[in-house]
Amino acid sequence: MRTQVAIIGAGPSGLLLGQLLHKAGIDAVILERQTGDYVLSRIRAGILEQVCIDLMDEAGVGQRMHKEGLVHGGIDLLFKGQRHRIDMNQLTGGKNVMVYGQTELTRDLMEARAAAGLSTVYQATNVQVHDFDGKNPRVTYEKNGQTHEIHCDFIAGCDGFHGVCRASAPRSAIREYEKVYPFGWLGLLSDTPPVHDELIYANSPRGFALCSQRSHTRSRYYLQVPLTDKVEDWSDEAFWQELRLRLDPEARAKLVTGPSIEKSIAPLRSFVTEPLRFGRMFLAGDAGHIVPPTGAKGLNLAATDVKYLYNGLVEYYQDKSEAGIDRYSELALKRIWKAERFSWWFTSLMHRFPGEGEIAQKFQEAELDYLIHSEAGARTIAENYVGLPLDFGQ
Ligand code: RFL
Ligand code: PHB
């Protein structure tokens, strides 16, 4: 088989890239290790930046998102038992974010791909990437006991943190930067109305908590937990009890609890690979970088990587120029490092770090107090949270 771009991974990065390329008349095949249902069962991100919304529109798959997504112009920061609103819309000259779950975004992209009759091979095992240092890369995979081969011009590694593409890059050509945090996030999804109409990020002496949502009737809550905790250690009742203790009295009184639909623990990590291009193979999304979820940046960064890569590929096919693909890694990394910095900083500001003692809590509270009372301070949170502008390096 032959295609122009072989995309590895049918998460948000791979599906969005596939859809954009299709719109531009560029042929792509997507190989995914899991089933489509499995991909949709992973509960992950919930907040879209404007650049991500714009990309869904550019890909022609934004209709349901605009109908069902909830536009938020602010977030609440809770510390010392009190909530303070950061008016992001006002502080950024009218920018907002949208609540629309990664599951829904992925579903929209999958459905559009199926409707257009485009090829996604699910349950493709033993995917291997070959010869990407030359002009004729290949991808091999197994399906139903048979080995298949795809010849292509480019390989897009959209296969997440545990994928095969980054692992196949020559060790002498790659640099990896990593910070692992000494705690995780326990997430709970429930069909209960959200405690507040915007998100609440809580700094509490008992640890961080986040009140998020998927709709007016579905809530997503998170608690900072020690890395040693297991999901089985946390009954729903224990989760709600601990969440209450980390909230302010008003939110505590308003909190509606109910049975969990999903509960899972995610470790927190900052991770960046440099570069994001190895000959004719590119890395995009979680394949190239991971952020701790505190800044809601993971999915949004994946989308902007895809935008840069897509622009470069269009330039290659339509204008016969390699300038765009040559700049992909540099441009994407510039934005990635800024989001990495914000996510690390916001994580450090909001969580309890083992062994740091009460003085760390006091420093955090003083910094939060300064930030919310300084327009410059509040704006720095707002500008980063709604997402920095795309830089095309002109
Ligand atoms: P994904 O979504 O991981 O998709 C990669 C796809 O590649 C497939 N794959 C392979 N396919 C073929 N062959 C192989 N060898 C393969 N290896 C892997 C996988 O099955 C998968 O389908 O990466 P992508 O597309 O780059 O999208 C990135 C986002 O998913 C990610 O940044 C966010 O979900 C991160 N993230 C969160 N981000 C937020 O902004 N807010 C959040 O609340 C949030 N929560 C999370 C998260 C990530 C989590 N992970 C990775 C464990 C919670 C969790 C639990
Ligand atoms: C979510 O809704 O899952 C979510 C929202 C904001 C974050 C992280 C996760 O910062």
GROMACS .gro file of C-alpha atoms and ligand atoms in nm:
model
  459
    1MET     CA    1   0.000   0.000   0.000
    2ARG     CA    2   0.113   0.357  -0.062
    3THR     CA    3   0.003   0.684   0.099
    4GLN     CA    4   0.145   1.033   0.133
    5VAL     CA    5   0.142   1.054   0.515
    6ALA     CA    6   0.132   0.750   0.745
    7ILE     CA    7  -0.010   0.862   1.078
    8ILE     CA    8   0.058   0.645   1.383
    9GLY     CA    9  -0.207   0.685   1.655
   10ALA     CA   10  -0.579   0.772   1.640
   11GLY     CA   11  -0.589   0.998   1.944
   12PRO     CA   12  -0.677   1.367   1.902
   13SER     CA   13  -0.343   1.450   1.730
   14GLY     CA   14  -0.361   1.177   1.469
   15LEU     CA   15  -0.729   1.221   1.393
   16LEU     CA   16  -0.707   1.600   1.368
   17LEU     CA   17  -0.404   1.581   1.140
   18GLY     CA   18  -0.582   1.322   0.924
   19GLN     CA   19  -0.889   1.541   0.890
   20LEU     CA   20  -0.695   1.858   0.805
   21LEU     CA   21  -0.484   1.673   0.546
   22HIS     CA   22  -0.796   1.526   0.390
   23LYS     CA   23  -0.944   1.877   0.354
   24ALA     CA   24  -0.625   1.984   0.177
   25GLY     CA   25  -0.639   1.686  -0.060
   26ILE     CA   26  -0.341   1.506   0.100
   27ASP     CA   27  -0.377   1.133   0.141
   28ALA     CA   28  -0.316   0.970   0.482
   29VAL     CA   29  -0.364   0.635   0.654
   30ILE     CA   30  -0.400   0.611   1.034
   31LEU     CA   31  -0.276   0.307   1.227
   32GLU     CA   32  -0.409   0.262   1.582
   33ARG     CA   33  -0.310  -0.008   1.828
   34GLN     CA   34  -0.642  -0.008   2.017
   35THR     CA   35  -1.007  -0.031   1.912
   36GLY     CA   36  -1.204   0.290   1.848
   37ASP     CA   37  -1.421   0.218   2.153
   38TYR     CA   38  -1.116   0.184   2.374
   39VAL     CA   39  -0.981   0.520   2.253
   40LEU     CA   40  -1.318   0.678   2.337
   41SER     CA   41  -1.328   0.521   2.681
   42ARG     CA   42  -1.022   0.713   2.803
   43ILE     CA   43  -1.144   1.008   3.007
   44ARG     CA   44  -0.889   1.284   2.972
   45ALA     CA   45  -0.891   1.654   2.895
   46GLY     CA   46  -1.189   1.887   2.915
   47ILE     CA   47  -1.084   2.240   2.824
   48LEU     CA   48  -1.028   2.373   2.471
   49GLU     CA   49  -0.840   2.693   2.393
   50GLN     CA   50  -0.958   2.917   2.110
   51VAL     CA   51  -0.679   2.789   1.881
   52CYS     CA   52  -0.807   2.435   1.930
   53ILE     CA   53  -1.166   2.545   1.862
   54ASP     CA   54  -1.049   2.723   1.545
   55LEU     CA   55  -0.871   2.409   1.428
   56MET     CA   56  -1.178   2.193   1.477
   57ASP     CA   57  -1.364   2.448   1.261
   58GLU     CA   58  -1.087   2.447   1.001
   59ALA     CA   59  -1.112   2.068   0.991
   60GLY     CA   60  -1.488   2.105   0.932
   61VAL     CA   61  -1.589   1.918   1.249
   62GLY     CA   62  -1.690   2.201   1.483
   63GLN     CA   63  -2.071   2.189   1.460
   64ARG     CA   64  -2.152   1.975   1.766
   65MET     CA   65  -1.873   2.142   1.966
   66HIS     CA   66  -2.032   2.486   1.914
   67LYS     CA   67  -2.375   2.348   2.002
   68GLU     CA   68  -2.281   2.154   2.315
   69GLY     CA   69  -1.956   2.315   2.436
   70LEU     CA   70  -1.978   2.555   2.730
   71VAL     CA   71  -1.793   2.886   2.693
   72HIS     CA   72  -1.612   2.996   3.009
   73GLY     CA   73  -1.474   3.347   3.057
   74GLY     CA   74  -1.313   3.289   3.395
   75ILE     CA   75  -1.184   3.047   3.657
   76ASP     CA   76  -1.196   3.055   4.037
   77LEU     CA   77  -0.883   3.020   4.248
   78LEU     CA   78  -0.953   2.897   4.601
   79PHE     CA   79  -0.700   2.948   4.880
   80LYS     CA   80  -0.717   3.022   5.252
   81GLY     CA   81  -1.078   2.904   5.235
   82GLN     CA   82  -1.189   3.179   4.994
   83ARG     CA   83  -1.261   3.184   4.622
   84HIS     CA   84  -1.140   3.459   4.386
   85ARG     CA   85  -1.243   3.484   4.021
   86ILE     CA   86  -0.987   3.545   3.748
   87ASP     CA   87  -1.186   3.724   3.478
   88MET     CA   88  -0.996   3.584   3.182
   89ASN     CA   89  -1.224   3.736   2.925
   90GLN     CA   90  -1.177   4.088   3.056
   91LEU     CA   91  -0.803   4.045   3.120
   92THR     CA   92  -0.728   3.913   2.769
   93GLY     CA   93  -0.941   4.147   2.561
   94GLY     CA   94  -1.227   3.902   2.510
   95LYS     CA   95  -1.071   3.555   2.502
   96ASN     CA   96  -1.246   3.249   2.650
   97VAL     CA   97  -1.201   2.874   2.677
   98MET     CA   98  -1.457   2.603   2.606
   99VAL     CA   99  -1.560   2.301   2.811
  100TYR     CA  100  -1.581   2.014   2.561
  101GLY     CA  101  -1.445   1.674   2.657
  102GLN     CA  102  -1.160   1.508   2.469
  103THR     CA  103  -1.391   1.209   2.426
  104GLU     CA  104  -1.644   1.422   2.236
  105LEU     CA  105  -1.379   1.590   2.022
  106THR     CA  106  -1.232   1.248   1.938
  107ARG     CA  107  -1.577   1.110   1.857
  108ASP     CA  108  -1.649   1.402   1.618
  109LEU     CA  109  -1.320   1.343   1.438
  110MET     CA  110  -1.373   0.966   1.417
  111GLU     CA  111  -1.723   1.011   1.276
  112ALA     CA  112  -1.608   1.265   1.017
  113ARG     CA  113  -1.329   1.028   0.911
  114ALA     CA  114  -1.567   0.735   0.878
  115ALA     CA  115  -1.822   0.946   0.686
  116ALA     CA  116  -1.553   1.051   0.437
  117GLY     CA  117  -1.456   0.685   0.390
  118LEU     CA  118  -1.099   0.748   0.505
  119SER     CA  119  -0.878   0.463   0.618
  120THR     CA  120  -0.810   0.399   0.987
  121VAL     CA  121  -0.668   0.060   1.077
  122TYR     CA  122  -0.766  -0.020   1.436
  123GLN     CA  123  -0.601  -0.301   1.632
  124ALA     CA  124  -0.285  -0.267   1.424
  125THR     CA  125  -0.018  -0.444   1.631
  126ASN     CA  126   0.361  -0.444   1.618
  127VAL     CA  127   0.371  -0.115   1.426
  128GLN     CA  128   0.728  -0.040   1.317
  129VAL     CA  129   0.869   0.264   1.139
  130HIS     CA  130   1.154   0.217   0.887
  131ASP     CA  131   1.388   0.419   0.662
  132PHE     CA  132   1.268   0.763   0.774
  133ASP     CA  133   1.624   0.892   0.737
  134GLY     CA  134   1.579   0.867   0.356
  135LYS     CA  135   1.316   0.967   0.102
  136ASN     CA  136   1.119   0.643   0.109
  137PRO     CA  137   0.999   0.571   0.462
  138ARG     CA  138   0.793   0.259   0.534
  139VAL     CA  139   0.566   0.144   0.812
  140THR     CA  140   0.492  -0.221   0.885
  141TYR     CA  141   0.220  -0.360   1.110
  142GLU     CA  142   0.032  -0.678   1.186
  143LYS     CA  143  -0.340  -0.730   1.171
  144ASN     CA  144  -0.527  -1.060   1.198
  145GLY     CA  145  -0.199  -1.252   1.191
  146GLN     CA  146  -0.078  -1.091   0.865
  147THR     CA  147   0.205  -0.843   0.816
  148HIS     CA  148   0.129  -0.534   0.607
  149GLU     CA  149   0.356  -0.266   0.467
  150ILE     CA  150   0.282   0.098   0.386
  151HIS     CA  151   0.515   0.310   0.170
  152CYS     CA  152   0.484   0.683   0.235
  153ASP     CA  153   0.648   1.025   0.198
  154PHE     CA  154   0.626   1.108   0.569
  155ILE     CA  155   0.550   0.944   0.903
  156ALA     CA  156   0.355   1.143   1.165
  157GLY     CA  157   0.423   1.005   1.513
  158CYS     CA  158   0.094   1.088   1.691
  159ASP     CA  159   0.118   0.779   1.910
  160GLY     CA  160   0.129   0.930   2.257
  161PHE     CA  161   0.384   0.904   2.537
  162HIS     CA  162   0.423   0.524   2.515
  163GLY     CA  163   0.430   0.511   2.135
  164VAL     CA  164   0.674   0.351   1.896
  165CYS     CA  165   0.783   0.659   1.698
  166ARG     CA  166   0.982   0.845   1.964
  167ALA     CA  167   1.128   0.513   2.077
  168SER     CA  168   1.250   0.451   1.719
  169ALA     CA  169   1.438   0.782   1.686
  170PRO     CA  170   1.817   0.737   1.693
  171ARG     CA  171   1.938   0.783   2.052
  172SER     CA  172   2.227   1.002   1.934
  173ALA     CA  173   1.983   1.250   1.774
  174ILE     CA  174   1.733   1.293   2.058
  175ARG     CA  175   1.732   1.478   2.389
  176GLU     CA  176   1.469   1.427   2.655
  177TYR     CA  177   1.393   1.657   2.949
  178GLU     CA  178   1.182   1.522   3.231
  179LYS     CA  179   1.042   1.608   3.573
  180VAL     CA  180   0.823   1.359   3.760
  181TYR     CA  181   0.604   1.501   4.039
  182PRO     CA  182   0.573   1.322   4.373
  183PHE     CA  183   0.192   1.291   4.354
  184GLY     CA  184  -0.089   1.202   4.116
  185TRP     CA  185  -0.444   1.314   4.036
  186LEU     CA  186  -0.738   1.096   4.128
  187GLY     CA  187  -1.021   1.182   3.886
  188LEU     CA  188  -1.391   1.106   3.930
  189LEU     CA  189  -1.662   1.150   3.666
  190SER     CA  190  -2.027   1.160   3.776
  191ASP     CA  191  -2.368   1.244   3.635
  192THR     CA  192  -2.426   1.522   3.885
  193PRO     CA  193  -2.461   1.897   3.819
  194PRO     CA  194  -2.129   2.081   3.857
  195VAL     CA  195  -2.074   2.255   4.189
  196HIS     CA  196  -2.011   2.587   4.012
  197ASP     CA  197  -2.068   2.730   3.663
  198GLU     CA  198  -1.693   2.776   3.609
  199LEU     CA  199  -1.389   2.569   3.716
  200ILE     CA  200  -1.252   2.591   4.072
  201TYR     CA  201  -0.878   2.533   4.125
  202ALA     CA  202  -0.824   2.480   4.500
  203ASN     CA  203  -0.504   2.515   4.700
  204SER     CA  204  -0.574   2.354   5.037
  205PRO     CA  205  -0.350   2.239   5.323
  206ARG     CA  206  -0.490   1.889   5.249
  207GLY     CA  207  -0.372   1.907   4.887
  208PHE     CA  208  -0.491   2.035   4.552
  209ALA     CA  209  -0.846   1.985   4.424
  210LEU     CA  210  -1.014   2.075   4.094
  211CYS     CA  211  -1.385   2.106   4.022
  212SER     CA  212  -1.438   2.069   3.649
  213GLN     CA  213  -1.728   1.961   3.432
  214ARG     CA  214  -1.832   1.815   3.099
  215SER     CA  215  -2.186   1.961   3.077
  216HIS     CA  216  -2.457   2.107   3.299
  217THR     CA  217  -2.533   1.757   3.421
  218ARG     CA  218  -2.190   1.589   3.425
  219SER     CA  219  -1.904   1.677   3.662
  220ARG     CA  220  -1.537   1.592   3.666
  221TYR     CA  221  -1.349   1.632   3.994
  222TYR     CA  222  -0.985   1.572   4.082
  223LEU     CA  223  -0.790   1.530   4.407
  224GLN     CA  224  -0.414   1.538   4.456
  225VAL     CA  225  -0.318   1.199   4.602
  226PRO     CA  226   0.012   1.032   4.699
  227LEU     CA  227   0.167   0.823   4.420
  228THR     CA  228   0.134   0.518   4.641
  229ASP     CA  229  -0.250   0.540   4.646
  230LYS     CA  230  -0.449   0.296   4.431
  231VAL     CA  231  -0.794   0.363   4.285
  232GLU     CA  232  -0.926   0.070   4.490
  233ASP     CA  233  -0.826   0.261   4.806
  234TRP     CA  234  -1.083   0.529   4.722
  235SER     CA  235  -1.453   0.452   4.757
  236ASP     CA  236  -1.684   0.713   4.603
  237GLU     CA  237  -1.784   0.819   4.954
  238ALA     CA  238  -1.421   0.869   5.058
  239PHE     CA  239  -1.361   1.078   4.744
  240TRP     CA  240  -1.660   1.309   4.810
  241GLN     CA  241  -1.567   1.342   5.175
  242GLU     CA  242  -1.211   1.446   5.094
  243LEU     CA  243  -1.326   1.684   4.819
  244ARG     CA  244  -1.561   1.858   5.064
  245LEU     CA  245  -1.272   1.912   5.304
  246ARG     CA  246  -1.069   2.087   5.033
  247LEU     CA  247  -1.349   2.327   4.927
  248ASP     CA  248  -1.483   2.654   5.067
  249PRO     CA  249  -1.805   2.648   5.277
  250GLU     CA  250  -2.030   2.770   4.992
  251ALA     CA  251  -1.905   2.510   4.745
  252ARG     CA  252  -1.920   2.242   5.015
  253ALA     CA  253  -2.285   2.323   5.075
  254LYS     CA  254  -2.366   2.323   4.701
  255LEU     CA  255  -2.178   2.003   4.611
  256VAL     CA  256  -2.407   1.735   4.471
  257THR     CA  257  -2.261   1.387   4.500
  258GLY     CA  258  -2.353   1.063   4.325
  259PRO     CA  259  -2.206   0.737   4.200
  260SER     CA  260  -1.890   0.758   3.989
  261ILE     CA  261  -1.902   0.665   3.621
  262GLU     CA  262  -1.523   0.654   3.601
  263LYS     CA  263  -1.240   0.686   3.850
  264SER     CA  264  -0.869   0.676   3.771
  265ILE     CA  265  -0.531   0.798   3.892
  266ALA     CA  266  -0.291   0.979   3.657
  267PRO     CA  267   0.071   1.050   3.749
  268LEU     CA  268   0.199   1.403   3.683
  269ARG     CA  269   0.497   1.464   3.459
  270SER     CA  270   0.670   1.739   3.262
  271PHE     CA  271   0.850   1.596   2.961
  272VAL     CA  272   0.989   1.739   2.636
  273THR     CA  273   1.170   1.573   2.346
  274GLU     CA  274   1.405   1.775   2.127
  275PRO     CA  275   1.389   1.783   1.829
  276LEU     CA  276   1.045   1.678   1.701
  277ARG     CA  277   1.172   1.580   1.357
  278PHE     CA  278   1.394   1.290   1.255
  279GLY     CA  279   1.437   1.297   0.877
  280ARG     CA  280   1.094   1.222   0.738
  281MET     CA  281   0.935   1.133   1.073
  282PHE     CA  282   0.770   1.397   1.294
  283LEU     CA  283   0.646   1.373   1.652
  284ALA     CA  284   0.327   1.556   1.753
  285GLY     CA  285   0.122   1.573   2.074
  286ASP     CA  286   0.199   1.347   2.370
  287ALA     CA  287   0.453   1.155   2.159
  288GLY     CA  288   0.680   1.458   2.193
  289HIS     CA  289   0.583   1.613   2.524
  290ILE     CA  290   0.376   1.576   2.841
  291VAL     CA  291   0.253   1.849   3.076
  292PRO     CA  292   0.100   1.808   3.420
  293PRO     CA  293  -0.276   1.869   3.367
  294THR     CA  294  -0.300   2.169   3.602
  295GLY     CA  295  -0.291   2.423   3.318
  296ALA     CA  296  -0.524   2.219   3.089
  297LYS     CA  297  -0.262   2.235   2.815
  298GLY     CA  298  -0.203   1.873   2.698
  299LEU     CA  299  -0.473   1.846   2.436
  300ASN     CA  300  -0.433   2.208   2.326
  301LEU     CA  301  -0.061   2.167   2.266
  302ALA     CA  302  -0.131   1.853   2.066
  303ALA     CA  303  -0.366   2.057   1.848
  304THR     CA  304  -0.115   2.334   1.786
  305ASP     CA  305   0.163   2.087   1.699
  306VAL     CA  306  -0.075   1.946   1.443
  307LYS     CA  307  -0.144   2.294   1.305
  308TYR     CA  308   0.226   2.363   1.253
  309LEU     CA  309   0.288   2.021   1.101
  310TYR     CA  310  -0.016   2.045   0.875
  311ASN     CA  311   0.096   2.388   0.748
  312GLY     CA  312   0.441   2.247   0.671
  313LEU     CA  313   0.300   1.946   0.484
  314VAL     CA  314   0.062   2.164   0.281
  315GLU     CA  315   0.356   2.388   0.185
  316TYR     CA  316   0.549   2.077   0.081
  317TYR     CA  317   0.275   1.936  -0.142
  318GLN     CA  318   0.121   2.257  -0.276
  319ASP     CA  319   0.421   2.489  -0.306
  320LYS     CA  320   0.695   2.224  -0.338
  321SER     CA  321   0.875   2.396  -0.048
  322GLU     CA  322   1.041   2.224   0.247
  323ALA     CA  323   1.065   2.550   0.446
  324GLY     CA  324   0.758   2.468   0.658
  325ILE     CA  325   0.858   2.114   0.752
  326ASP     CA  326   1.212   2.237   0.818
  327ARG     CA  327   1.078   2.485   1.074
  328TYR     CA  328   0.820   2.253   1.233
  329SER     CA  329   1.028   2.138   1.527
  330GLU     CA  330   1.160   2.483   1.616
  331LEU     CA  331   0.821   2.658   1.594
  332ALA     CA  332   0.632   2.389   1.782
  333LEU     CA  333   0.894   2.365   2.057
  334LYS     CA  334   0.885   2.740   2.119
  335ARG     CA  335   0.516   2.717   2.207
  336ILE     CA  336   0.557   2.384   2.389
  337TRP     CA  337   0.822   2.522   2.626
  338LYS     CA  338   0.599   2.816   2.719
  339ALA     CA  339   0.308   2.585   2.800
  340GLU     CA  340   0.546   2.352   2.987
  341ARG     CA  341   0.665   2.645   3.193
  342PHE     CA  342   0.313   2.760   3.277
  343SER     CA  343   0.195   2.408   3.363
  344TRP     CA  344   0.496   2.347   3.590
  345TRP     CA  345   0.456   2.686   3.760
  346PHE     CA  346   0.080   2.649   3.816
  347THR     CA  347   0.134   2.294   3.945
  348SER     CA  348   0.401   2.419   4.188
  349LEU     CA  349   0.175   2.700   4.307
  350MET     CA  350  -0.130   2.482   4.377
  351HIS     CA  351  -0.003   2.147   4.516
  352ARG     CA  352   0.141   2.023   4.845
  353PHE     CA  353   0.492   1.888   4.797
  354PRO     CA  354   0.596   1.620   5.049
  355GLY     CA  355   0.857   1.736   5.296
  356GLU     CA  356   0.829   2.107   5.219
  357GLY     CA  357   0.647   2.192   5.542
  358GLU     CA  358   0.406   2.467   5.638
  359ILE     CA  359   0.624   2.748   5.512
  360ALA     CA  360   0.566   2.631   5.152
  361GLN     CA  361   0.190   2.670   5.205
  362LYS     CA  362   0.247   3.023   5.337
  363PHE     CA  363   0.463   3.114   5.035
  364GLN     CA  364   0.194   2.982   4.798
  365GLU     CA  365  -0.083   3.173   4.976
  366ALA     CA  366   0.120   3.493   4.966
  367GLU     CA  367   0.191   3.448   4.596
  368LEU     CA  368  -0.175   3.375   4.521
  369ASP     CA  369  -0.281   3.679   4.723
  370TYR     CA  370  -0.035   3.892   4.527
  371LEU     CA  371  -0.147   3.750   4.191
  372ILE     CA  372  -0.519   3.809   4.239
  373HIS     CA  373  -0.471   4.165   4.364
  374SER     CA  374  -0.229   4.268   4.091
  375GLU     CA  375  -0.373   4.325   3.744
  376ALA     CA  376  -0.041   4.217   3.594
  377GLY     CA  377  -0.047   3.904   3.811
  378ALA     CA  378  -0.403   3.810   3.723
  379ARG     CA  379  -0.334   3.882   3.356
  380THR     CA  380  -0.033   3.652   3.348
  381ILE     CA  381  -0.257   3.364   3.461
  382ALA     CA  382  -0.537   3.462   3.222
  383GLU     CA  383  -0.313   3.500   2.915
  384ASN     CA  384  -0.150   3.165   2.967
  385TYR     CA  385  -0.470   2.982   3.059
  386VAL     CA  386  -0.663   3.093   2.748
  387GLY     CA  387  -0.355   3.000   2.542
  388LEU     CA  388  -0.072   3.203   2.395
  389PRO     CA  389  -0.110   3.314   2.034
  390LEU     CA  390   0.023   3.091   1.758
  391ASP     CA  391   0.362   3.216   1.642
  392PHE     CA  392   0.442   3.149   1.278
  393GLY     CA  393   0.786   3.303   1.314
  394GLN     CA  394   0.736   3.569   1.047
  395RFL     P1  395  -0.301   1.011   2.285
  395RFL     O1  396  -0.436   1.062   2.318
  395RFL     O2  397  -0.226   0.939   2.387
  395RFL     O3  398  -0.318   0.919   2.156
  395RFL     C1  399  -0.214   0.839   2.106
  395RFL     C2  400  -0.274   0.721   2.035
  395RFL     O4  401  -0.171   0.641   1.981
  395RFL     C3  402  -0.200   0.504   2.003
  395RFL     N1  403  -0.073   0.427   2.002
  395RFL     C4  404  -0.036   0.347   1.902
  395RFL     N2  405  -0.095   0.316   1.787
  395RFL     C5  406  -0.030   0.229   1.706
  395RFL     N3  407   0.090   0.173   1.738
  395RFL     C6  408   0.153   0.203   1.851
  395RFL     N4  409   0.271   0.149   1.882
  395RFL     C7  410   0.090   0.294   1.940
  395RFL     N5  411   0.122   0.345   2.062
  395RFL     C8  412   0.022   0.426   2.096
  395RFL     C9  413  -0.269   0.503   2.139
  395RFL     O5  414  -0.349   0.388   2.157
  395RFL    C10  415  -0.352   0.631   2.131
  395RFL     O6  416  -0.481   0.609   2.081
  395RFL     O7  417  -0.207   1.130   2.232
  395RFL     P2  418  -0.242   1.261   2.147
  395RFL     O8  419  -0.330   1.228   2.030
  395RFL     O9  420  -0.113   1.330   2.124
  395RFL    O10  421  -0.335   1.349   2.240
  395RFL    C11  422  -0.282   1.407   2.355
  395RFL    C12  423  -0.387   1.413   2.465
  395RFL    O11  424  -0.451   1.288   2.476
  395RFL    C13  425  -0.322   1.448   2.598
  395RFL    O12  426  -0.232   1.558   2.585
  395RFL    C14  427  -0.419   1.485   2.707
  395RFL    O13  428  -0.524   1.396   2.723
  395RFL    C15  429  -0.337   1.493   2.836
  395RFL     N6  430  -0.420   1.481   2.950
  395RFL    C16  431  -0.491   1.589   2.985
  395RFL     N7  432  -0.476   1.705   2.915
  395RFL    C17  433  -0.547   1.812   2.946
  395RFL    O14  434  -0.534   1.916   2.878
  395RFL     N8  435  -0.637   1.806   3.053
  395RFL    C18  436  -0.656   1.691   3.125
  395RFL    O15  437  -0.736   1.685   3.214
  395RFL    C19  438  -0.582   1.577   3.093
  395RFL     N9  439  -0.598   1.461   3.160
  395RFL    C20  440  -0.430   1.359   3.019
  395RFL    C21  441  -0.524   1.351   3.124
  395RFL    C22  442  -0.353   1.247   2.985
  395RFL    C23  443  -0.364   1.128   3.055
  395RFL    N10  444  -0.276   1.018   3.019
  395RFL    C24  445  -0.190   1.029   2.903
  395RFL    C25  446  -0.254   0.904   3.094
  395RFL    C26  447  -0.538   1.232   3.191
  395RFL    C27  448  -0.461   1.120   3.158
  395RFL    C28  449  -0.487   0.994   3.236
  396PHB     C1  450  -1.087   1.831   3.303
  396PHB     O1  451  -1.201   1.874   3.294
  396PHB     O2  452  -1.062   1.709   3.290
  396PHB     C2  453  -0.975   1.924   3.335
  396PHB     C3  454  -0.999   2.059   3.333
  396PHB     C4  455  -0.896   2.147   3.362
  396PHB     C5  456  -0.771   2.098   3.395
  396PHB     C6  457  -0.747   1.962   3.396
  396PHB     C7  458  -0.851   1.874   3.366
  396PHB     O3  459  -0.671   2.185   3.427
   0.00000   0.00000   0.00000
